[in-house]
Amino acid sequence: MKTLLIHAKHFEYEAREKALDAAESIDGNRSGSFENALVVFVTVEKGDGSSQDVVEEAAADVLDVFRRVGASRVVVYPYAHLSDDLADPEEAKRVLSQLAERISSAGVPVSRAPFGWYKRFSVECYGHPLSELSRTIKPGRRVRPGYADFAVMFPDGRIVGIEELRAEELPEDFVALLEAEVFKKKREGGEPKYLEYCRKFGFEWEPMSDLGHMRYGPEATIMLDAVAEYAWQCARSLGIPVYKVRGTNTFNLSFKPVAQHAQLFGDRLYQMEVDEKKLILRYAACHQQFAMVKDWEISYRDLPFGAFEVADSYRLEQPGELLLCFRLRKFYMPDLHVFCKDLAEAMEVSFRIHSKIYEEIRKLGRDYVSIYNLTRSFLEQHRDYLKRLVEMEGKPVLLHFVPEGKYYWVINVEYNIIDELGRPREIGTFQIDVGNAERFGITYVDENNTRRYPVIIHTAIIGSLERYVFAVLDTAAKKARAGEVPSLPLWLSPVQVRVIPHSSEYLKLADSIADKLEEQGIRVDVDDREESLAKRIRDAEVKWIPYVVVVGKREAESGKLTVRVRGQGQYEMSLEELVGRLVSELKGYPRVSAALPRYVSARPRYSP
RNA sequence: GCCCCGGUAGCUCAGUUGGAAGAGCGCCGCUCUGGUAAGGCGGAGGUCCCGGGUUCAAUCCCCGGCCGGGGCUCCA
């Protein structure tokens, strides 16, 4: 069977004259006219009627496309001209009827144009990518093409094909992942809340740059600084020596390794020509770190070690793909490369990375569902390794098989959160790279004085800085959706404590409290504006400030502070108690020097 | 890159069936000294995204472009 699927804004036909003696009767079905229809032009070929397979598969495909494009009905239109191996008319009529019935039994409205007539028709195609598709369906071919590249691995080591999955043994988030990545289910849409939160904290597009470049206002910059520092902290916590380095974002294509590595990225590469030199912007920290480490003299005793940089990275994403704080043309990648003796050592190290990546997302109160991209041969050879990774996750993972030899890595794990709107979003990732050491000429000397190429792990433990912020803001959005007060973790809050003097008389007292908090490395400001207390409290809440301290006559007399804690309530405590609480809440997280100027009364307004 | 929706004050948006442009917030001034989510009064502020077309007349209609949001294609 051959089919041609057109998603038509408008479709109409009218039977004119018989083409065959075996033509169907057209009583009441001489013509039809439809809006927003999926028109299925069908040619039935010899043998299609011999088993149910063909009809089943064709119907499943039509239904799949129907759901994805959001058409309101299906029109089955017999059309002999897609093949020269036509079934005889009786077989064709039977198969066409079965196809229509099969689609109809899924609850989808179906119309069928008559078989065996010359028909006038006109079709207005929407023109989106899915609006024109053609298929060839042969008897006996069962697995749907899109599914063959996927399987699911369970913690007990079982590997199950997509069609054999039982929904009841799959966690909800995993189903969301399957729907997006494998079934390609169409989504409802709606503007996500995190975009509003981005504006609130000053994460915005920069209109005067290229598309996909962001700017970061004062609050956003404090947050980004904190995330960058935290990413470094995570890299160091793996128990492997890690060297922080820094480099350039611009590389010259005339160097072979640069050109080869660039080729892997294809047309998403940012390029420019300067002084007749072809230059590229790096798409991750790989270029710089490999170019540097190739000049290092490395002994097996030094391995494994890591190199780390928060690298400004550039990818020429397509305009329609860009998404604030998520898919960007310029972003910051806290990229760690771990150089290992061999694949076995890399796999050992990857367990630590795997567990760290999970630990970090869970600290945000979230969880991942993962995709393991790998070749089938890697699966065959390292099934125990994979089983252990999945055991550590304690839930199923999606295996995605890629062609042998196409990529520089043998396994590439993508860790996805399921966002506020049910979409998988990749945040963390690691890859085991067996190709780039040789390409860049990175070697070490082993126990036997032989030069060898190390195996390199690439990882962004907490994802790009922007994506980590996305995860944080999306978590707040989920809270808000659940009716809770949305908030930031204390260590990421641009202002951690706001002190509000009840009236200007108490400004000195407010300042002295702010001084003491600042000494402890707390980000604090003072709302000294001539506004009502209620107004200033409200503004602090709008900015999600976690701790708000009001000082006035009462506090001056009692020596205690009245502290409003976001999402919790109002408490009396001493300054020491407040500091103790803050310090313990910040334990394990970085303090950065960036902070806002103290007085709220003298600040430009730049965010809602 | 494709399809749909949108672009009006610094921000969020209303509006004009084509005839001199509106609100709230913010800003400025005055007033209020206020105890936990907006005290009161007044004022300033506009290339209605850009370019072309239709029209006596375009912010509004038509065409093209730019930018944003959504859905895809992509992407790992």
XYZ file of C-alpha atoms (C1' of nucleotides) in Angstrom:
684
model
C 0.000 0.000 0.000
C 1.112 3.499 -0.727
C -0.354 6.496 1.010
C -0.003 10.206 0.592
C -1.206 12.230 3.569
C -2.136 15.864 3.146
C -3.297 18.014 6.043
C -5.753 20.214 4.149
C -7.234 23.499 5.198
C -9.886 22.780 2.597
C -10.569 19.695 0.496
C -13.395 18.915 -1.909
C -14.135 16.356 -4.615
C -16.857 15.453 -7.066
C -17.183 12.168 -8.962
C -17.408 12.761 -12.744
C -17.455 9.451 -14.639
C -16.771 5.765 -14.127
C -13.185 4.666 -14.632
C -13.903 0.974 -14.034
C -16.815 -1.367 -14.433
C -16.191 -2.421 -10.850
C -16.717 1.148 -9.638
C -18.566 1.580 -6.364
C -22.062 2.948 -6.343
C -22.070 6.640 -5.567
C -25.596 7.112 -4.302
C -25.335 9.866 -1.767
C -21.574 10.024 -2.111
C -21.069 11.884 -5.359
C -19.212 14.759 -3.760
C -17.800 16.022 -0.494
C -16.304 19.179 0.959
C -14.259 19.363 4.157
C -12.334 21.822 6.324
C -9.237 20.955 8.388
C -9.135 17.387 7.134
C -6.355 14.848 6.938
C -6.752 13.598 3.352
C -5.325 10.129 2.814
C -4.683 9.327 -0.835
C -4.456 5.537 -0.937
C -3.188 3.127 -3.538
C -3.881 -0.492 -2.692
C -1.202 -2.809 -4.054
C -1.215 -6.538 -4.795
C -1.052 -8.573 -1.600
C -2.270 -5.843 0.754
C -5.456 -7.804 1.408
C -3.624 -10.989 2.348
C -3.148 -10.053 5.993
C -4.488 -7.564 8.490
C -0.994 -6.120 8.976
C -1.164 -3.606 6.199
C -4.485 -2.129 7.218
C -3.462 -2.083 10.877
C -0.212 -0.342 10.212
C -1.693 2.159 7.777
C -4.502 2.965 10.197
C -2.072 3.397 13.086
C 0.034 5.740 10.995
C -2.971 7.782 9.870
C -4.231 8.048 13.454
C -0.808 9.086 14.672
C -0.536 11.871 12.102
C -4.165 12.827 12.661
C -3.513 13.450 16.362
C -0.300 15.295 15.787
C -1.635 17.754 13.237
C -4.912 18.304 15.081
C -7.193 17.706 12.073
C -10.909 17.369 12.674
C -11.553 14.416 10.349
C -9.981 11.936 7.966
C -10.892 11.583 4.297
C -9.882 8.283 2.673
C -9.456 8.957 -1.018
C -8.798 6.051 -3.403
C -6.030 7.144 -5.759
C -4.510 4.659 -8.200
C -1.548 6.731 -9.298
C 0.997 6.145 -6.538
C 1.962 2.658 -7.711
C 2.090 0.490 -10.840
C 1.451 -2.723 -8.915
C -2.277 -2.296 -8.305
C -4.416 -4.782 -6.443
C -7.455 -6.048 -8.280
C -10.551 -3.865 -7.740
C -12.343 -6.253 -5.355
C -9.302 -6.533 -3.078
C -8.818 -2.781 -3.245
C -12.411 -2.009 -2.280
C -12.218 -4.459 0.612
C -8.937 -3.028 1.934
C -10.187 0.547 1.610
C -13.307 -0.260 3.592
C -11.285 -1.990 6.296
C -8.953 0.968 6.524
C -11.836 3.409 6.921
C -13.492 1.163 9.499
C -10.299 0.719 11.457
C -9.805 4.491 11.656
C -13.431 5.055 12.500
C -13.304 2.503 15.320
C -10.744 4.734 17.043
C -13.487 7.345 17.308
C -12.238 9.535 14.470
C -14.749 10.859 11.891
C -13.968 9.339 8.514
C -15.294 10.035 5.037
C -14.547 7.919 2.026
C -14.491 9.031 -1.591
C -15.873 6.479 -4.089
C -13.586 3.932 -5.705
C -13.382 3.531 -9.452
C -14.456 7.005 -10.554
C -12.645 9.859 -12.162
C -13.015 12.638 -9.681
C -12.481 16.363 -9.743
C -10.804 17.501 -6.531
C -9.146 20.509 -5.040
C -6.936 20.579 -2.007
C -5.470 23.455 -0.027
C -2.506 22.215 1.976
C -1.522 23.937 5.242
C 2.136 23.636 4.401
C 3.585 22.873 7.833
C 6.240 20.135 8.008
C 3.776 17.376 8.834
C 1.200 18.482 6.324
C 2.604 16.372 3.480
C 3.787 12.843 4.117
C 4.000 9.724 2.023
C 4.287 6.123 3.183
C 4.933 2.724 1.717
C 3.485 -0.116 3.767
C 4.308 -3.718 2.948
C 2.792 -6.867 4.429
C 4.815 -8.401 7.256
C 6.741 -5.329 8.342
C 5.528 -4.842 11.864
C 7.685 -2.512 13.857
C 6.869 1.095 13.210
C 9.904 2.877 11.834
C 10.047 5.516 14.552
C 10.045 2.923 17.330
C 12.856 0.686 16.184
C 15.548 3.029 17.465
C 14.226 2.976 21.006
C 13.893 0.550 23.882
C 13.396 0.798 27.613
C 15.770 -0.594 30.220
C 14.517 -1.394 33.702
C 16.543 -1.452 36.929
C 16.465 -5.266 36.937
C 18.301 -5.215 33.598
C 15.350 -6.141 31.386
C 15.247 -4.429 27.996
C 11.803 -4.062 26.495
C 10.798 -2.859 23.022
C 8.482 0.126 22.760
C 5.549 -1.918 21.483
C 5.794 -4.435 24.312
C 5.673 -1.831 27.081
C 2.910 -1.985 29.619
C 1.808 1.454 30.678
C 1.144 0.411 34.270
C 4.794 -0.333 35.003
C 5.944 3.097 33.854
C 6.156 6.159 36.102
C 4.168 9.191 35.015
C 7.207 11.318 34.157
C 8.609 8.521 32.033
C 5.383 8.350 30.039
C 5.702 12.097 29.393
C 9.223 11.454 28.091
C 8.048 8.635 25.801
C 5.210 10.719 24.440
C 7.542 13.549 23.525
C 10.575 11.611 22.282
C 9.110 8.437 20.796
C 5.421 8.934 20.069
C 5.913 12.595 19.111
C 2.591 13.482 20.581
C 1.293 16.945 19.790
C 0.937 19.304 22.714
C -1.611 21.856 23.756
C 0.715 24.736 24.439
C 0.183 27.832 26.506
C 2.770 30.272 27.711
C 4.891 28.884 30.526
C 5.005 30.812 33.794
C 8.772 30.772 34.054
C 8.921 33.444 31.328
C 7.176 35.875 33.636
C 9.615 34.935 36.405
C 12.531 35.530 34.047
C 11.327 39.093 33.530
C 10.929 39.559 37.256
C 14.583 38.756 37.889
C 15.979 40.399 34.775
C 16.631 37.476 32.422
C 15.755 38.976 29.055
C 16.558 38.917 25.361
C 19.034 41.524 24.176
C 17.295 43.074 21.145
C 20.403 44.876 19.907
C 22.374 41.660 19.463
C 21.819 38.667 17.230
C 18.762 36.534 17.971
C 19.085 34.236 20.935
C 21.460 36.375 22.991
C 20.435 37.313 26.499
C 21.204 40.087 28.917
C 21.214 39.673 32.651
C 20.079 42.517 34.901
C 21.491 43.100 38.389
C 19.396 40.400 40.099
C 19.946 37.933 37.273
C 23.677 38.562 37.394
C 23.860 37.781 41.087
C 21.976 34.551 40.440
C 24.191 33.610 37.528
C 27.352 34.312 39.537
C 26.064 32.074 42.294
C 25.200 29.270 39.861
C 28.618 29.513 38.198
C 30.349 29.232 41.555
C 28.112 26.356 42.518
C 28.887 24.508 39.288
C 32.589 24.725 40.131
C 31.856 23.458 43.630
C 29.997 20.466 42.155
C 32.889 19.678 39.827
C 35.329 19.679 42.729
C 33.145 17.464 44.863
C 33.600 14.407 42.625
C 36.760 13.362 44.430
C 38.923 13.836 41.360
C 41.562 16.569 41.005
C 40.028 19.328 38.869
C 41.853 22.276 37.320
C 39.961 25.448 36.597
C 41.162 27.034 33.365
C 40.092 29.870 31.143
C 40.446 30.507 27.461
C 39.085 32.064 24.337
C 35.809 31.551 22.571
C 37.291 31.996 19.101
C 39.131 29.309 17.152
C 40.700 29.172 13.755
C 39.211 26.711 11.286
C 42.493 26.232 9.481
C 43.642 23.931 12.286
C 42.624 20.415 11.461
C 41.318 19.317 14.883
C 39.268 22.514 15.108
C 37.823 21.923 11.656
C 37.067 18.282 12.396
C 35.478 18.981 15.732
C 33.505 21.825 14.126
C 32.226 19.504 11.437
C 30.471 17.425 14.080
C 28.281 20.422 14.692
C 27.358 21.104 11.103
C 25.386 24.200 10.257
C 24.786 25.230 13.850
C 28.286 26.617 13.975
C 28.763 30.354 14.488
C 31.302 31.500 11.923
C 32.940 34.723 10.904
C 35.661 35.935 8.646
C 38.319 38.289 9.962
C 41.544 39.225 8.152
C 40.759 36.525 5.617
C 40.809 33.950 8.391
C 37.835 31.714 8.962
C 37.026 31.795 12.651
C 34.427 29.919 14.623
C 32.923 30.494 18.028
C 33.167 27.481 20.326
C 29.968 25.588 21.031
C 31.274 24.249 24.343
C 34.508 24.301 26.356
C 35.916 21.287 24.518
C 37.940 23.295 22.003
C 39.864 25.288 24.577
C 40.442 22.516 27.038
C 41.612 20.018 24.430
C 43.829 22.593 22.769
C 45.401 23.311 26.168
C 45.662 19.796 27.548
C 47.346 18.504 24.396
C 50.340 20.600 25.492
C 50.421 19.053 28.965
C 52.803 16.225 29.816
C 50.618 13.622 31.492
C 51.594 10.459 33.345
C 49.191 7.621 34.102
C 49.712 8.584 37.758
C 47.985 11.929 37.100
C 44.834 10.283 35.821
C 41.992 10.742 36.194
C 41.861 14.513 36.398
C 39.414 17.141 35.242
C 39.538 20.507 33.503
C 36.760 22.977 34.144
C 35.605 26.240 32.673
C 32.389 28.191 32.660
C 32.584 28.654 28.910
C 30.600 31.197 26.963
C 29.323 28.955 24.198
C 27.733 29.711 20.862
C 25.319 27.713 18.762
C 23.494 29.032 15.737
C 20.080 27.635 16.645
C 17.208 28.198 14.225
C 15.080 31.264 14.995
C 11.882 29.309 15.698
C 13.708 27.106 18.200
C 14.896 29.800 20.538
C 13.590 29.764 24.076
C 14.578 32.185 26.823
C 16.959 30.645 29.361
C 16.819 27.344 27.505
C 17.683 27.251 23.812
C 20.076 30.102 23.162
C 22.632 31.156 20.613
C 24.933 32.283 23.398
C 24.997 30.668 26.808
C 27.301 29.736 29.659
C 28.339 26.117 29.914
C 30.051 24.991 33.124
C 31.864 22.295 31.262
C 33.945 19.627 32.963
C 36.162 17.212 31.042
C 37.589 14.273 32.930
C 40.610 12.599 31.338
C 40.726 8.868 32.086
C 43.198 6.061 31.299
C 40.735 3.954 29.412
C 37.092 3.126 28.957
C 36.981 1.059 32.156
C 38.205 3.981 34.250
C 35.847 6.353 32.461
C 32.932 4.083 33.293
C 33.988 4.020 36.952
C 34.185 7.816 37.052
C 30.859 8.104 35.269
C 29.115 6.414 38.200
C 30.167 9.291 40.445
C 29.041 11.845 37.889
C 25.757 10.024 37.395
C 25.036 10.038 41.086
C 26.127 13.673 41.497
C 23.861 14.787 38.664
C 20.925 13.105 40.382
C 21.873 14.479 43.792
C 21.879 18.024 42.433
C 18.470 17.982 40.754
C 16.981 16.408 43.870
C 18.324 19.274 45.950
C 15.969 21.452 43.915
C 13.124 19.111 44.772
C 13.007 17.690 41.252
C 13.820 14.404 39.585
C 15.140 13.349 36.209
C 14.034 10.908 33.557
C 16.932 9.971 31.346
C 17.721 9.031 27.808
C 20.810 6.934 27.119
C 21.986 7.502 23.582
C 24.261 4.660 22.555
C 25.089 2.214 19.821
C 23.756 -1.339 19.848
C 27.284 -2.694 20.043
C 27.989 -0.661 23.162
C 24.854 -2.142 24.702
C 25.993 -5.690 23.839
C 29.475 -5.189 25.248
C 28.638 -3.211 28.384
C 25.260 -4.397 29.474
C 26.357 -4.749 33.123
C 27.634 -1.187 33.166
C 24.308 0.067 31.823
C 22.374 -2.075 34.239
C 24.264 -0.519 37.128
C 23.526 2.996 35.877
C 19.830 2.166 35.664
C 19.890 0.506 39.096
C 21.267 3.734 40.520
C 18.327 5.591 39.013
C 15.888 3.060 40.379
C 13.445 3.535 37.519
C 13.260 2.830 33.785
C 15.342 4.757 31.273
C 14.868 5.270 27.560
C 17.538 3.740 25.338
C 18.040 5.472 22.023
C 20.154 3.595 19.519
C 22.358 5.634 17.227
C 24.347 4.497 14.176
C 27.780 2.985 14.826
C 30.699 5.327 14.326
C 28.674 8.441 13.729
C 29.485 10.226 16.971
C 32.669 10.793 18.940
C 31.017 9.358 22.064
C 29.987 5.815 22.831
C 27.317 6.838 25.288
C 25.586 10.132 25.814
C 23.188 10.432 28.729
C 20.602 13.214 28.733
C 18.908 13.999 32.000
C 15.466 15.559 31.567
C 13.134 17.173 34.020
C 9.456 17.202 33.130
C 8.542 20.853 33.174
C 5.465 22.707 34.404
C 3.676 21.980 31.111
C 4.680 18.324 30.929
C 7.554 18.651 28.479
C 10.877 16.911 28.945
C 13.691 19.439 29.246
C 17.310 18.344 29.193
C 19.319 19.883 32.013
C 22.317 17.726 32.955
C 24.334 15.507 30.633
C 27.466 13.389 30.310
C 29.199 11.680 27.415
C 32.085 9.243 27.163
C 34.334 10.391 24.342
C 36.728 7.966 22.669
C 37.562 10.066 19.635
C 38.762 13.527 20.545
C 41.987 12.653 22.378
C 43.416 11.260 19.192
C 41.946 14.060 17.093
C 43.558 16.744 19.244
C 46.703 14.779 19.983
C 46.151 14.437 23.728
C 48.276 11.615 25.158
C 49.557 10.220 28.431
C 52.380 7.805 29.239
C 51.338 4.521 30.869
C 53.113 2.159 33.312
C 55.073 0.612 30.430
C 56.244 3.918 29.047
C 53.815 3.698 26.152
C 51.963 6.769 24.870
C 48.227 6.298 24.978
C 45.134 8.308 24.215
C 42.965 8.986 27.255
C 39.202 8.507 27.226
C 37.454 11.775 27.999
C 34.201 12.316 29.855
C 32.288 15.471 28.970
C 29.791 16.646 31.542
C 27.661 19.588 32.597
C 26.604 18.375 36.020
C 23.968 21.013 36.642
C 23.462 21.874 32.962
C 24.189 25.232 31.401
C 23.887 28.137 33.838
C 20.761 29.315 32.042
C 19.155 25.881 32.041
C 19.820 25.491 35.734
C 18.045 28.812 36.263
C 15.276 27.455 34.055
C 14.979 24.430 36.338
C 14.841 26.688 39.401
C 12.182 28.974 37.933
C 10.192 26.057 36.562
C 10.199 24.561 40.043
C 8.744 27.816 41.340
C 6.146 27.687 38.554
C 5.146 24.166 39.574
C 4.772 25.349 43.168
C 2.579 28.253 42.083
C 0.479 25.891 39.986
C -0.001 23.698 43.054
C -1.264 26.695 45.020
C 1.940 27.191 47.023
C 3.977 30.364 47.312
C 6.624 30.347 44.579
C 10.133 31.070 45.810
C 13.849 30.788 45.121
C 16.328 28.853 47.232
C 17.941 31.241 49.719
C 21.411 30.864 48.211
C 20.080 32.067 44.834
C 17.943 34.929 46.109
C 19.383 38.232 44.869
C 18.316 39.844 48.155
C 18.304 37.404 51.042
C 17.148 39.774 53.775
C 15.368 43.103 53.475
C 15.292 45.396 56.481
C 12.411 47.880 56.622
C 12.600 50.728 59.129
C 9.099 51.516 60.304
C 9.870 55.193 59.841
C 12.952 57.223 59.003
C 13.673 57.550 62.735
C 14.715 53.880 62.716
C 16.926 53.994 59.635
C 20.062 53.925 61.783
C 18.868 50.834 63.572
C 18.046 49.215 60.240
C 21.511 50.059 58.950
C 23.242 48.539 61.949
C 21.291 45.312 61.498
C 22.152 45.286 57.807
C 25.833 45.807 58.681
C 25.839 42.793 60.957
C 24.146 40.569 58.377
C 26.543 41.738 55.699
C 29.459 40.769 57.898
C 28.122 37.220 57.755
C 28.121 37.316 53.958
C 24.360 37.742 53.726
C 22.944 39.791 50.847
C 20.858 42.428 52.573
C 19.240 45.710 51.622
C 17.265 48.421 53.384
C 13.946 49.762 52.142
C 14.315 53.368 53.271
C 11.596 54.730 50.969
C 8.930 57.099 52.312
C 6.189 54.586 51.605
C 3.693 52.931 53.896
C 4.860 49.826 55.676
C 2.169 47.771 53.940
C 3.394 48.983 50.567
C 6.991 48.117 51.348
C 6.033 44.666 52.616
C 4.099 44.111 49.438
C 7.037 45.120 47.261
C 9.304 42.726 49.145
C 6.821 39.902 48.543
C 6.540 40.757 44.859
C 10.312 40.393 44.624
C 10.219 37.040 46.439
C 12.571 38.245 49.178
C 12.782 35.308 51.593
C 13.344 37.217 54.861
C 11.853 40.623 55.673
C 12.773 42.328 58.935
C 10.714 45.278 60.204
C 12.303 47.513 62.829
C 10.541 50.283 64.734
C 9.637 51.322 68.212
C 8.794 47.796 69.401
C 12.041 46.271 68.195
C 14.107 49.175 69.502
C 12.612 48.587 72.927
C 12.608 44.765 73.005
C 15.893 44.188 71.212
C 14.141 41.406 69.233
C 13.418 41.393 65.537
C 10.118 40.778 63.784
C 10.926 38.558 60.824
C 8.549 37.759 58.005
C 9.550 34.521 56.300
C 8.268 34.081 52.745
C 5.584 31.451 52.500
C 5.660 30.732 56.223
C 4.709 33.595 58.497
C 5.926 36.081 61.011
C 8.309 35.261 63.863
C 10.041 37.039 66.707
C 13.722 36.275 67.031
C 17.017 37.838 68.001
C 19.512 38.924 65.400
C 21.736 35.990 66.416
C 18.902 33.551 65.906
C 18.197 35.011 62.468
C 21.875 34.759 61.493
C 21.991 31.179 62.738
C 18.985 30.262 60.683
C 20.370 31.899 57.538
C 23.810 30.385 57.924
C 22.450 26.890 58.347
C 20.145 27.308 55.367
C 23.118 28.460 53.262
C 25.397 25.653 54.336
C 26.968 23.904 51.386
C 26.151 26.718 48.986
C 28.414 29.459 47.666
C 28.502 33.066 48.821
C 29.277 35.429 45.982
C 30.446 38.991 46.209
C 27.817 40.375 43.844
C 25.004 42.194 45.648
C 22.696 45.132 45.122
C 23.452 48.591 46.532
C 21.867 48.852 49.952
C 19.224 51.557 49.693
C 16.022 50.807 47.860
C 15.107 54.511 47.703
C 17.863 55.220 45.196
C 17.456 52.483 42.616
C 16.420 52.687 39.004
C 13.429 50.527 38.149
C 14.138 47.896 35.565
C 11.840 44.974 36.233
C 8.137 44.463 36.914
C 13.149 26.984 8.450
C 7.301 25.926 8.382
C 2.129 26.903 10.405
C -1.038 29.847 13.937
C -1.484 34.181 17.192
C 0.448 38.836 18.653
C 3.426 43.942 18.565
C -0.479 50.672 21.234
C 3.201 55.131 27.236
C 9.186 52.660 30.897
C 5.924 47.880 32.236
C 1.083 45.024 31.808
C -2.765 45.754 28.606
C -7.728 48.059 26.798
C -9.491 50.683 22.387
C -10.585 52.803 17.550
C -16.949 48.925 12.430
C -10.923 54.153 8.924
C -11.969 60.634 11.084
C -6.813 64.521 16.571
C -5.162 57.977 21.573
C -6.901 55.203 26.989
C -6.380 52.646 32.038
C -3.503 50.516 35.963
C 1.421 50.215 37.678
C 6.006 52.981 37.485
C 8.082 58.169 37.233
C 7.774 63.719 38.970
C 5.330 67.217 42.572
C 2.275 67.993 46.883
C 0.050 65.663 51.030
C -0.196 61.583 54.748
C 4.301 59.417 59.575
C 1.718 54.922 58.121
C 2.935 48.128 62.320
C 3.097 43.324 57.917
C 0.489 42.505 50.296
C -1.037 48.869 47.197
C -3.048 56.055 52.067
C -4.824 60.580 49.147
C -4.518 64.548 45.258
C -2.197 66.545 40.907
C 1.313 66.302 36.673
C 4.639 64.741 32.821
C 5.034 60.839 29.383
C 3.067 58.140 22.434
C 6.734 57.430 15.324
C -0.106 52.985 18.039
C 6.972 47.792 15.388
C 9.195 49.237 10.279
C 8.428 49.924 4.805
C 5.079 50.089 0.802
C -0.169 50.069 -1.053
C -5.612 51.339 -1.000
C -8.314 55.914 0.640
C -10.258 62.745 0.956
C -8.258 60.450 5.484
C -4.564 54.452 7.959
C -2.676 52.904 14.655
C -7.041 50.167 12.360
C -7.820 47.441 5.708
C -4.078 44.940 2.000
C 1.165 43.356 0.765
C 6.242 42.756 2.425
C 9.704 42.784 6.433
C 11.422 42.735 11.651
C 10.572 41.086 16.659
C 7.883 38.088 20.390
C 4.605 33.774 22.094
C 2.561 28.905 20.806
C 2.750 24.357 17.769
C 6.168 21.633 14.572
C 10.738 20.494 11.980
C 15.360 20.589 14.347
C 18.445 19.592 18.426
C 21.147 15.568 22.340
